[in-house]
Short mmCIF file of C-alpha atoms in Angstrom, two decimals:
data_model
loop_
_atom_site.label_atom_id
_atom_site.label_comp_id
_atom_site.label_asym_id
_atom_site.label_seq_id
_atom_site.Cartn_x
_atom_site.Cartn_y
_atom_site.Cartn_z
CA MET A 102 -92.26 -30.75 48.80
CA ALA A 103 -92.01 -28.67 51.96
CA PHE A 104 -88.99 -26.88 50.55
CA ASN A 105 -90.80 -25.99 47.33
CA LEU A 106 -93.80 -24.74 49.24
CA GLN A 107 -91.64 -22.59 51.46
CA SER A 108 -89.85 -21.17 48.45
CA ALA A 109 -93.18 -20.34 46.81
CA ILE A 110 -94.37 -18.61 49.96
CA ASP A 111 -91.16 -16.60 50.17
CA ASP A 112 -91.54 -15.51 46.57
CA LEU A 113 -95.15 -14.56 47.18
CA PHE A 114 -94.46 -12.32 50.16
CA LYS A 115 -91.10 -11.02 48.95
CA PRO A 116 -91.27 -7.30 48.17
CA PRO A 117 -91.09 -6.59 44.44
CA THR A 118 -87.90 -5.22 42.98
CA ARG A 119 -87.65 -1.80 41.41
CA LEU A 120 -87.75 -3.35 37.94
CA GLN A 121 -90.87 -5.35 38.74
CA SER A 122 -92.56 -2.24 40.15
CA LEU A 123 -91.85 -0.28 36.97
CA VAL A 124 -93.15 -3.12 34.79
CA ASP A 125 -96.35 -3.33 36.84
CA ARG A 126 -96.87 0.39 36.44
CA ALA A 127 -96.24 0.30 32.69
CA VAL A 128 -98.80 -2.48 32.02
CA GLY A 129 -101.27 -1.73 34.79
CA PRO A 130 -105.01 -2.12 34.16
CA GLN A 131 -105.54 1.59 34.73
CA ARG A 132 -103.69 2.51 31.51
CA ASP A 133 -105.43 2.84 28.20
CA GLU A 134 -102.34 3.52 26.10
CA PRO A 135 -98.60 2.94 26.49
CA ASP A 136 -96.50 5.38 28.50
CA LEU A 137 -93.45 5.86 26.27
CA ALA A 138 -91.49 7.81 28.87
CA LEU A 139 -91.95 5.06 31.46
CA ASN A 140 -91.03 2.39 28.94
CA LEU A 141 -87.80 4.20 28.10
CA ASP A 142 -87.00 4.50 31.80
CA ILE A 143 -87.25 0.73 32.06
CA CYS A 144 -84.95 0.36 29.05
CA ASP A 145 -82.40 2.71 30.63
CA LEU A 146 -82.51 0.71 33.86
CA VAL A 147 -81.87 -2.54 32.01
CA ASN A 148 -78.98 -1.03 30.05
CA ARG A 149 -77.43 0.46 33.17
CA LYS A 150 -77.72 -2.53 35.51
CA LYS A 151 -77.23 -5.40 33.03
CA GLY A 152 -76.59 -8.71 34.82
CA ASN A 153 -79.95 -10.51 35.23
CA TYR A 154 -82.01 -7.43 34.44
CA PRO A 155 -82.56 -8.30 30.74
CA HIS A 156 -83.84 -11.75 31.72
CA ASP A 157 -86.03 -10.42 34.53
CA ALA A 158 -87.54 -7.65 32.40
CA VAL A 159 -88.42 -9.94 29.49
CA PHE A 160 -89.85 -12.79 31.55
CA ALA A 161 -91.81 -10.37 33.76
CA LEU A 162 -93.94 -9.50 30.71
CA LEU A 163 -94.97 -13.07 29.85
CA PRO A 164 -97.77 -13.36 32.47
CA TYR A 165 -99.36 -10.19 31.07
CA ILE A 166 -98.99 -11.33 27.45
CA ASN A 167 -100.62 -14.70 28.20
CA GLY A 168 -103.24 -13.17 30.50
CA ARG A 169 -106.94 -12.80 29.85
CA ALA A 170 -106.87 -9.01 29.62
CA PRO A 171 -106.23 -8.01 25.97
CA ALA A 172 -105.46 -4.40 26.91
CA GLN A 173 -102.69 -5.41 29.31
CA ALA A 174 -101.36 -7.89 26.76
CA GLN A 175 -101.07 -5.12 24.19
CA LEU A 176 -99.26 -2.87 26.68
CA ALA A 177 -96.88 -5.69 27.56
CA LEU A 178 -96.12 -6.34 23.87
CA THR A 179 -95.41 -2.64 23.34
CA LEU A 180 -92.97 -2.64 26.26
CA LEU A 181 -91.33 -5.80 24.90
CA ASP A 182 -90.92 -4.14 21.51
CA ASN A 183 -89.26 -1.13 23.17
CA LEU A 184 -86.87 -3.40 25.04
CA VAL A 185 -85.89 -5.21 21.86
CA LYS A 186 -85.23 -1.97 19.98
CA ASN A 187 -83.30 -0.18 22.75
CA CYS A 188 -81.42 -2.76 24.84
CA GLY A 189 -79.31 -4.55 22.26
CA HIS A 190 -78.03 -8.09 22.28
CA PRO A 191 -78.64 -8.88 26.00
CA VAL A 192 -82.40 -8.69 25.35
CA HIS A 193 -82.06 -10.27 21.91
CA TYR A 194 -80.38 -13.26 23.49
CA GLN A 195 -83.28 -13.65 25.92
CA ILE A 196 -86.05 -13.51 23.31
CA GLY A 197 -84.14 -16.07 21.22
CA SER A 198 -84.01 -18.61 24.03
CA ARG A 199 -86.15 -21.74 23.99
CA GLU A 200 -87.80 -20.95 27.34
CA PHE A 201 -89.06 -17.56 26.25
CA LEU A 202 -90.38 -18.69 22.87
CA ASN A 203 -92.20 -21.65 24.40
CA GLU A 204 -93.88 -19.39 26.95
CA LEU A 205 -94.69 -16.75 24.35
CA PHE A 206 -96.60 -19.20 22.15
CA ARG A 207 -97.99 -21.33 24.95
CA ARG A 208 -101.55 -19.98 24.56
CA PHE A 209 -101.55 -20.37 20.77
CA PRO A 210 -103.82 -23.06 19.34
CA GLU A 211 -102.27 -25.82 17.30
CA TYR A 212 -103.78 -24.52 14.07
CA GLN A 213 -104.65 -20.97 13.11
CA PRO A 214 -108.35 -20.15 13.56
CA SER A 215 -110.33 -18.38 10.91
CA LEU A 216 -110.48 -15.22 13.00
CA THR A 217 -107.19 -14.37 14.67
CA ASN A 218 -107.42 -12.13 17.71
CA ALA A 219 -105.38 -8.95 17.99
CA VAL A 220 -102.86 -10.33 20.52
CA HIS A 221 -101.96 -13.32 18.35
CA TYR A 222 -101.71 -11.09 15.30
CA ARG A 223 -99.30 -8.74 17.12
CA VAL A 224 -97.14 -11.65 18.34
CA LEU A 225 -96.91 -13.07 14.82
CA GLU A 226 -95.97 -9.64 13.49
CA MET A 227 -93.20 -9.21 16.06
CA LEU A 228 -91.82 -12.69 15.36
CA GLN A 229 -91.70 -11.87 11.66
CA GLU A 230 -89.79 -8.64 12.41
CA TRP A 231 -87.26 -10.50 14.58
CA ARG A 232 -86.73 -13.11 11.90
CA VAL A 233 -86.12 -10.55 9.12
CA SER A 234 -83.95 -8.20 11.16
CA LEU A 235 -82.15 -10.07 13.95
CA CYS A 236 -81.74 -13.47 12.32
CA GLN A 237 -80.41 -12.02 9.07
CA ARG A 238 -78.52 -8.85 9.92
CA SER A 239 -77.30 -9.25 13.48
CA ARG A 240 -73.60 -9.86 14.15
CA TYR A 241 -74.65 -12.62 16.57
CA ARG A 242 -77.27 -14.33 14.47
CA GLU A 243 -75.93 -17.76 15.44
CA ASP A 244 -77.38 -17.23 18.95
CA LEU A 245 -80.85 -16.50 17.55
CA GLN A 246 -81.53 -19.54 15.39
CA ARG A 247 -84.44 -20.70 17.58
CA ILE A 248 -86.46 -17.79 16.23
CA ASN A 249 -86.15 -19.31 12.76
CA ASP A 250 -87.08 -22.69 14.21
CA MET A 251 -90.27 -21.32 15.77
CA TYR A 252 -91.16 -19.56 12.51
CA ALA A 253 -90.70 -22.78 10.54
CA LEU A 254 -92.80 -24.73 13.06
CA LEU A 255 -95.70 -22.29 12.83
CA CYS A 256 -95.52 -22.31 9.03
CA ARG A 257 -95.77 -26.11 8.99
CA LYS A 258 -98.89 -25.89 11.12
CA GLY A 259 -100.53 -23.52 8.68
CA TRP A 260 -100.06 -20.20 10.43
CA ARG A 261 -99.95 -17.22 8.07
CA PHE A 262 -97.77 -14.29 9.03
CA PRO A 263 -98.83 -10.69 8.33
CA ARG A 264 -96.88 -8.25 6.22
CA ILE A 265 -94.49 -6.10 8.19
CA ASP A 266 -93.55 -2.47 7.84
CA SER A 267 -90.01 -1.88 6.60
CA ASP A 268 -89.65 1.11 8.93
CA ASN A 269 -90.27 -1.08 11.97
CA VAL A 270 -87.68 -3.57 10.75
CA ALA A 271 -85.09 -0.83 10.33
CA VAL A 272 -85.63 0.38 13.89
CA VAL A 273 -84.99 -3.03 15.45
CA LEU A 274 -81.30 -2.77 14.55
CA GLU A 275 -79.08 0.17 13.72
CA PRO A 276 -78.72 0.91 10.00
CA GLU A 277 -76.21 -1.29 8.23
CA ASP A 278 -74.11 1.67 7.08
CA THR A 279 -73.66 3.11 10.59
CA LEU A 280 -70.01 3.87 11.27
CA LYS A 281 -68.53 2.12 14.28
CA THR A 282 -64.96 2.53 15.40
CA LYS A 283 -62.69 -0.37 16.30
CA GLU A 284 -63.16 0.36 20.00
CA GLU A 285 -66.95 0.36 19.66
CA LEU A 286 -66.94 -2.93 17.77
CA GLU A 287 -64.75 -4.55 20.40
CA LYS A 288 -66.93 -3.24 23.25
CA GLU A 289 -70.06 -4.51 21.51
CA ASP A 290 -68.56 -8.00 21.23
CA MET A 291 -67.50 -7.95 24.87
CA ASP A 292 -71.01 -6.96 26.02
CA ALA A 293 -72.51 -9.77 23.94
CA MET A 294 -70.15 -12.36 25.45
CA GLN A 295 -70.86 -11.15 28.98
CA ALA A 296 -74.61 -11.34 28.41
CA LYS A 297 -74.27 -14.89 27.13
CA LEU A 298 -72.06 -15.82 30.08
CA GLN A 299 -74.58 -14.41 32.55
CA GLU A 300 -77.39 -16.49 31.07
CA LEU A 301 -75.27 -19.66 31.06
CA LEU A 302 -74.41 -19.19 34.72
CA ARG A 303 -78.04 -18.51 35.58
CA ARG A 304 -79.22 -21.78 34.03
CA ALA A 305 -76.26 -23.66 35.55
CA THR A 306 -76.81 -26.97 33.79
CA PRO A 307 -73.69 -29.12 33.29
CA ARG A 308 -73.63 -28.36 29.59
CA ASP A 309 -74.11 -24.64 30.19
CA LEU A 310 -71.35 -24.60 32.81
CA ARG A 311 -68.88 -26.24 30.44
CA GLU A 312 -69.70 -23.66 27.78
CA ALA A 313 -69.45 -20.88 30.35
CA ASN A 314 -65.98 -22.10 31.32
CA LYS A 315 -64.81 -21.84 27.71
CA LEU A 316 -66.39 -18.42 27.34
CA MET A 317 -64.71 -17.09 30.48
CA LYS A 318 -61.30 -18.08 29.10
CA VAL A 319 -62.02 -16.11 25.95
CA ILE A 320 -63.23 -13.04 27.87
CA THR A 321 -60.18 -12.99 30.14
CA GLY A 322 -57.81 -13.48 27.20
CA TYR A 323 -56.56 -16.88 28.38
CA GLU A 324 -57.61 -18.40 25.05
CA GLN A 325 -58.29 -17.01 21.61
CA SER A 326 -61.74 -17.39 20.15
CA THR A 327 -62.11 -19.41 16.97
CA LYS A 328 -64.29 -16.58 15.63
CA GLN A 329 -61.90 -13.73 16.36
CA ARG A 330 -62.91 -10.66 14.40
CA ASP A 331 -60.53 -8.33 12.58
CA TYR A 332 -61.71 -4.93 13.82
CA ASN A 333 -59.20 -3.02 11.68
CA LYS A 334 -60.53 -4.67 8.54
CA GLU A 335 -64.16 -4.04 9.53
CA TRP A 336 -63.41 -0.36 10.18
CA GLU A 337 -61.58 -0.09 6.85
CA ASP A 338 -64.49 -1.76 5.01
CA GLU A 339 -66.95 0.69 6.55
CA LEU A 340 -64.88 3.69 5.50
CA GLN A 341 -64.41 2.34 1.98
CA ALA A 342 -68.13 1.67 1.59
CA LEU A 343 -69.01 5.20 2.69
CA GLU A 344 -66.32 6.67 0.43
CA HIS A 345 -67.73 4.77 -2.54
CA LYS A 346 -71.28 5.96 -1.83
CA SER A 347 -70.20 9.57 -1.41
CA THR A 348 -68.15 9.45 -4.64
CA VAL A 349 -71.06 8.04 -6.66
CA LEU A 350 -73.44 10.60 -5.14
CA HIS A 351 -71.03 13.44 -5.90
CA GLU A 352 -70.66 12.47 -9.56
CA MET A 353 -74.39 11.93 -10.05
CA LEU A 354 -75.18 15.35 -8.59
CA ARG A 355 -72.58 16.99 -10.83
CA GLU A 356 -74.25 15.51 -13.91
CA ALA A 357 -77.81 16.19 -12.72
CA ASP A 358 -80.07 18.54 -14.66
CA PRO A 359 -81.45 21.43 -12.56
CA GLY A 360 -84.72 21.30 -14.49
CA ARG A 361 -85.53 17.74 -13.42
CA PRO A 362 -86.36 16.32 -9.99
CA ILE A 363 -83.85 14.11 -8.20
CA ASP A 364 -84.45 10.46 -9.02
CA ASP A 365 -84.95 7.73 -6.44
CA THR A 366 -81.42 6.32 -6.68
CA VAL A 367 -79.81 9.68 -5.95
CA GLN A 368 -82.28 10.33 -3.15
CA GLU A 369 -81.54 6.98 -1.53
CA LEU A 370 -77.79 7.58 -1.68
CA LEU A 371 -78.31 11.08 -0.31
CA ASN A 372 -80.34 9.76 2.63
CA LYS A 373 -77.71 7.16 3.52
CA CYS A 374 -74.85 9.64 3.32
CA THR A 375 -76.78 12.26 5.27
CA SER A 376 -77.57 9.79 8.04
CA SER A 377 -73.84 9.09 8.38
CA LEU A 378 -72.81 12.76 8.36
CA THR A 379 -73.73 13.48 11.99
CA ARG A 380 -72.00 10.33 13.15
CA LEU A 381 -68.97 11.20 11.02
CA ARG A 382 -68.64 14.67 12.54
CA ARG A 383 -68.82 13.27 16.05
CA LEU A 384 -66.07 10.78 15.23
CA ILE A 385 -63.95 13.63 13.83
CA ALA A 386 -64.30 15.53 17.09
CA GLU A 387 -63.25 12.43 19.04
CA HIS A 388 -60.25 11.66 16.79
CA GLU A 389 -58.85 15.19 16.89
CA ALA A 390 -57.21 14.39 20.23
CA GLY A 391 -55.35 11.38 18.74
CA GLU A 392 -51.61 11.77 18.27
CA GLY A 393 -50.69 8.53 16.48
CA ALA A 394 -50.08 8.28 12.75
CA GLU A 395 -52.97 5.85 12.35
CA GLU A 396 -55.37 8.22 14.13
CA ARG A 397 -54.20 11.12 11.99
CA GLY A 398 -54.69 9.08 8.81
CA ASP A 399 -58.23 8.10 9.81
CA LEU A 400 -58.95 11.71 10.76
CA ASP A 401 -57.85 13.00 7.34
CA ARG A 402 -60.05 10.45 5.58
CA MET A 403 -63.07 11.32 7.71
CA VAL A 404 -62.56 15.06 7.15
CA ARG A 405 -62.48 14.53 3.38
CA LEU A 406 -65.59 12.35 3.62
CA SER A 407 -67.40 14.97 5.67
CA ASP A 408 -66.52 17.70 3.17
CA THR A 409 -67.65 15.57 0.23
CA ILE A 410 -70.98 14.66 1.83
CA GLY A 411 -71.57 18.23 2.98
CA GLU A 412 -70.94 19.52 -0.53
CA ALA A 413 -73.34 16.91 -1.93
CA VAL A 414 -76.08 17.98 0.51
CA GLU A 415 -75.66 21.63 -0.53
CA ALA A 416 -75.68 20.63 -4.19
CA ALA A 417 -78.97 18.76 -3.69
CA LYS A 418 -80.49 21.89 -2.18
CA GLU A 419 -79.34 23.93 -5.18
CA LEU A 420 -80.85 21.42 -7.59
CA ARG A 421 -84.19 21.53 -5.77
CA CYS A 422 -84.17 25.31 -6.20
CA GLY A 423 -83.56 24.94 -9.95
CA ARG A 424 -79.93 26.11 -9.93
CA LYS A 425 -76.86 24.33 -11.26
CA PRO A 426 -74.52 23.60 -8.35
CA GLN A 427 -70.86 24.57 -8.57
CA MET A 428 -69.10 21.40 -7.48
CA ARG A 429 -65.37 20.77 -7.65
CA ALA A 430 -63.99 17.57 -9.08
CA LEU A 431 -63.03 15.00 -6.50
CA GLY A 432 -59.31 14.90 -5.76
CA THR A 433 -58.84 18.69 -6.07
CA ASN A 434 -58.95 21.49 -3.57
CA ASP A 435 -61.08 24.64 -3.68
CA THR A 436 -58.74 26.34 -6.19
CA GLY A 437 -59.10 23.47 -8.67
CA ALA A 438 -55.50 22.30 -8.31
CA GLU A 439 -54.37 18.91 -7.24
CA PRO A 440 -53.62 18.67 -3.50
CA GLN A 441 -49.98 17.70 -4.01
CA ALA A 442 -49.41 20.44 -6.57
CA ALA A 443 -50.97 23.02 -4.29
CA ALA A 444 -48.77 21.90 -1.42
CA ASP A 445 -45.64 22.16 -3.59
CA ALA A 446 -46.59 25.63 -4.78
CA SER A 447 -47.05 26.83 -1.19
CA GLU A 448 -43.55 25.82 -0.17
CA LEU A 449 -40.94 28.58 0.05
CA ILE A 450 -38.09 26.24 -0.93
CA SER A 451 -38.63 23.27 -3.20
CA TRP A 452 -36.42 20.29 -2.65
CA ASP A 453 -37.52 18.50 -5.80
CA ASP A 454 -34.95 17.78 -8.49
CA ASP A 455 -37.42 18.67 -11.22
CA THR A 456 -37.13 22.44 -11.76
CA ASP A 457 -40.24 22.54 -13.96
CA SER A 458 -42.53 22.02 -10.96
CA ALA A 459 -41.03 25.00 -9.07
CA PRO A 460 -43.19 28.15 -9.19
CA ASN A 461 -40.29 30.66 -9.68
CA PRO A 462 -37.14 28.93 -10.92
CA VAL A 463 -33.90 30.81 -10.11
CA PRO A 464 -31.39 30.94 -13.00
CA ASN A 465 -28.08 29.23 -12.30
CA THR A 466 -25.09 31.52 -12.95
CA ASP A 467 -22.41 28.89 -12.29
CA PRO A 468 -20.41 27.76 -15.34
CA VAL A 469 -21.66 24.61 -16.87
CA GLU A 470 -19.21 21.76 -16.52
CA THR A 471 -18.72 19.70 -19.65
CA PRO A 472 -17.63 16.09 -19.47
CA LYS A 473 -13.84 15.66 -19.64
CA SER A 474 -11.93 13.31 -21.91
CA PRO A 475 -8.73 11.43 -20.92
CA LEU A 476 -6.68 13.59 -23.34
CA ASP A 477 -7.69 16.73 -21.39
CA ASP A 478 -6.00 15.34 -18.29
CA LEU A 479 -2.72 14.86 -20.24
CA ALA A 480 -2.83 18.28 -21.90
CA GLY A 481 -0.85 20.04 -19.16
CA LEU A 482 1.87 17.42 -18.92
CA SER A 483 5.33 18.00 -20.47
CA PHE A 484 7.70 15.12 -20.85
CA HIS A 485 10.60 17.58 -21.36
CA THR A 486 10.43 18.69 -17.75
CA LEU A 487 11.53 15.30 -16.41
CA GLN A 488 15.13 14.66 -15.40
CA PRO A 489 16.80 11.38 -16.37
CA ILE A 490 17.01 8.95 -13.51
CA SER A 491 20.51 8.43 -12.09
CA PRO A 492 21.82 6.91 -8.86
CA SER A 493 23.17 10.24 -7.67
CA SER A 494 19.95 12.14 -8.24
CA SER A 495 17.46 9.57 -6.99
CA THR A 496 17.03 11.41 -3.71
CA ALA A 497 17.45 14.91 -5.10
CA PRO A 498 14.51 17.30 -4.83
CA LEU A 499 12.33 17.82 -7.87
CA GLN A 500 13.14 20.81 -10.03
CA SER A 501 10.60 23.39 -10.93
CA PRO A 502 8.81 23.07 -14.28
CA SER A 503 10.45 26.30 -15.46
CA ALA A 504 14.01 24.90 -15.22
CA GLN A 505 15.94 24.56 -18.49
CA ILE A 506 16.34 20.87 -19.41
CA GLN A 507 18.90 19.65 -21.92
CA PRO A 508 17.66 17.18 -24.49
CA MET A 509 18.52 13.54 -23.85
CA THR A 510 21.31 12.00 -25.96
CA ASN A 511 22.68 8.50 -26.34
CA PRO A 512 25.70 8.22 -23.97
CA SER A 513 27.13 5.23 -25.90
CA LEU A 514 27.96 7.33 -29.03
CA PRO A 515 31.03 9.60 -29.36
CA ALA A 516 30.21 13.29 -29.11
CA ASP A 517 31.73 14.15 -32.50
CA SER A 518 30.20 11.23 -34.41
CA GLN A 519 27.63 11.65 -37.14
CA GLN A 520 24.93 9.70 -35.25
CA ALA A 521 25.40 11.91 -32.21
CA ARG A 522 24.96 15.05 -34.31
CA MET A 523 21.78 13.56 -35.87
CA HIS A 524 20.37 12.82 -32.41
CA ARG A 525 21.05 16.37 -31.26
CA ALA A 526 19.43 17.82 -34.38
CA ALA A 527 16.31 15.63 -33.98
CA ALA A 528 16.05 16.53 -30.35
CA THR A 529 16.27 20.22 -31.19
CA VAL A 530 13.58 19.96 -33.86
CA LYS A 531 11.17 17.89 -31.72
CA GLN A 532 11.79 19.62 -28.41
CA ASN A 533 8.25 20.94 -28.21
CA ASP A 534 6.58 17.66 -29.26
CA ALA A 535 4.93 16.24 -26.12
CA PHE A 536 4.34 12.84 -27.62
CA ASP A 537 7.77 12.16 -29.11
CA PHE A 538 9.31 9.17 -27.31
CA SER A 539 12.09 8.38 -29.78
CA ASP A 540 14.86 9.56 -27.44
CA LEU A 541 13.54 7.36 -24.66
CA LEU A 542 13.49 4.32 -26.96
CA ALA A 543 17.02 5.04 -28.12
CA ALA A 544 18.27 5.33 -24.54
CA ALA A 545 16.60 2.05 -23.64
CA LYS A 546 18.20 0.23 -26.59
CA SER A 547 21.67 1.60 -25.84
CA ALA A 548 21.35 0.62 -22.18
CA SER A 549 20.48 -2.94 -23.16
CA ALA A 550 23.59 -3.11 -25.40
CA LYS A 551 26.05 -2.18 -22.59
CA PRO A 552 27.71 -4.71 -20.25
CA ASN A 553 26.02 -5.59 -17.02
CA SER A 554 28.25 -3.30 -14.99
CA ALA A 555 27.62 -0.32 -17.26
CA ARG A 556 23.89 -0.92 -17.21
CA THR A 557 23.98 -1.20 -13.46
CA ALA A 558 25.90 2.05 -13.17
CA SER A 559 23.62 3.86 -15.60
CA TRP A 560 20.23 2.70 -14.37
CA GLY A 561 21.00 1.88 -10.72
CA SER A 562 19.31 -1.53 -10.86
CA SER A 563 20.05 -5.22 -11.36
CA PRO A 564 20.26 -6.80 -14.83
CA ASP A 565 16.93 -8.54 -14.40
CA SER A 566 15.23 -5.37 -13.39
CA ALA A 567 16.83 -3.51 -16.31
CA LYS A 568 15.43 -6.07 -18.72
CA SER A 569 12.00 -5.91 -17.15
CA ASN A 570 12.02 -2.12 -17.13
CA SER A 571 13.02 -1.89 -20.78
CA LYS A 572 10.48 -4.49 -21.75
CA SER A 573 7.68 -2.82 -19.82
CA LEU A 574 8.56 0.54 -21.33
CA ILE A 575 8.49 -0.86 -24.87
CA ASP A 576 5.20 -2.62 -24.18
CA PHE A 577 3.74 0.63 -22.95
CA MET A 578 4.80 2.55 -26.07
CA SER A 579 3.80 -0.13 -28.59
#
């Protein structure tokens, strides 16, 4: 007991921290209305310091909210609302804890009275906003389920929640269609894990320490999280969603009638695309320094998106003035041509095989080659320019084509016989016939009729080879 008393005395006389001093100034009894500049300074301090500052800032407001001064309670609730809307998940994690919710509703009666005071009404309104925005749209909604539990508990006890303004709900979180790069998504997840780790270490219960040990392994990369997010896919989904919205808006504005006002659907699409245009241009300026192929591809897509949305905004202004906007069809450049066709036309030399796509085809003056037939290759050959093969002339040099060649005769016939004269006459008549092989067949038959020695002397080969040569020659001519 002595130790607890000493600790209480130390806390009582301990000088307040800078955060506590700013909170006391923001909700002091001398103020009649909230000081927005001072509240934002507190939010900046919490975002800059992190650590235990989100916990200290949120829990420092509970004594004022549960106090007996309604004016200070309203100021404290305004500061709490500013912290929730400007400090991100570290503060969201604190307001979703069991300790904070129990302290926030500690002064509430068990059942709702007939006349609810202003402080209770404001607390119920803020809880309804957190349930609709954080518990349904946050990336880390699994850490905020106790807000739903508190809402269900109050509903069972008969508490009625007021209607909330949709504008206030939209401010709690960033718009759903806000573009975030892969690096920003990864940094946001890392900040959320560090905030959760800080709170687990602060509570330091055995269960919290075991969970903190697992979380530290995930943060340091020692283990992979079971809920690992695909940042490339999320970035691609965001770009595709914005491209679809801009395409639909572009087509609807092209078909719009200048004499009629813009309908609600077109106006809603226009507002969403316009809210993303500033963010898109900032991302284009950041990606222009990228040198990788992936960065260049993302940059080209964002430039096209920016041009499409910018053209849609100008077209909406023209329609409001009663004029028909001149809008190009999507997928074409300013000249109305397809991008690929325009690029091909701008090239000095076209490497395409299709000559129809070239802007100025050059006529080809080379002779056109026609397909050749096998008979064309044999047209220049002359069988009369070949010398008969003999052992003495096997190594002799080839004669020129212009040399005079005597017609081949059968050496087995006498020179003055009638058959020899007929052979000479036939050879004379058919001397110019390139495809007459009768003399060759006659020589082959006469060679086969001679003795082995004569055949060997005439053809310079063995008997077996002579037979095979004559047979192969006859097979070739048949």
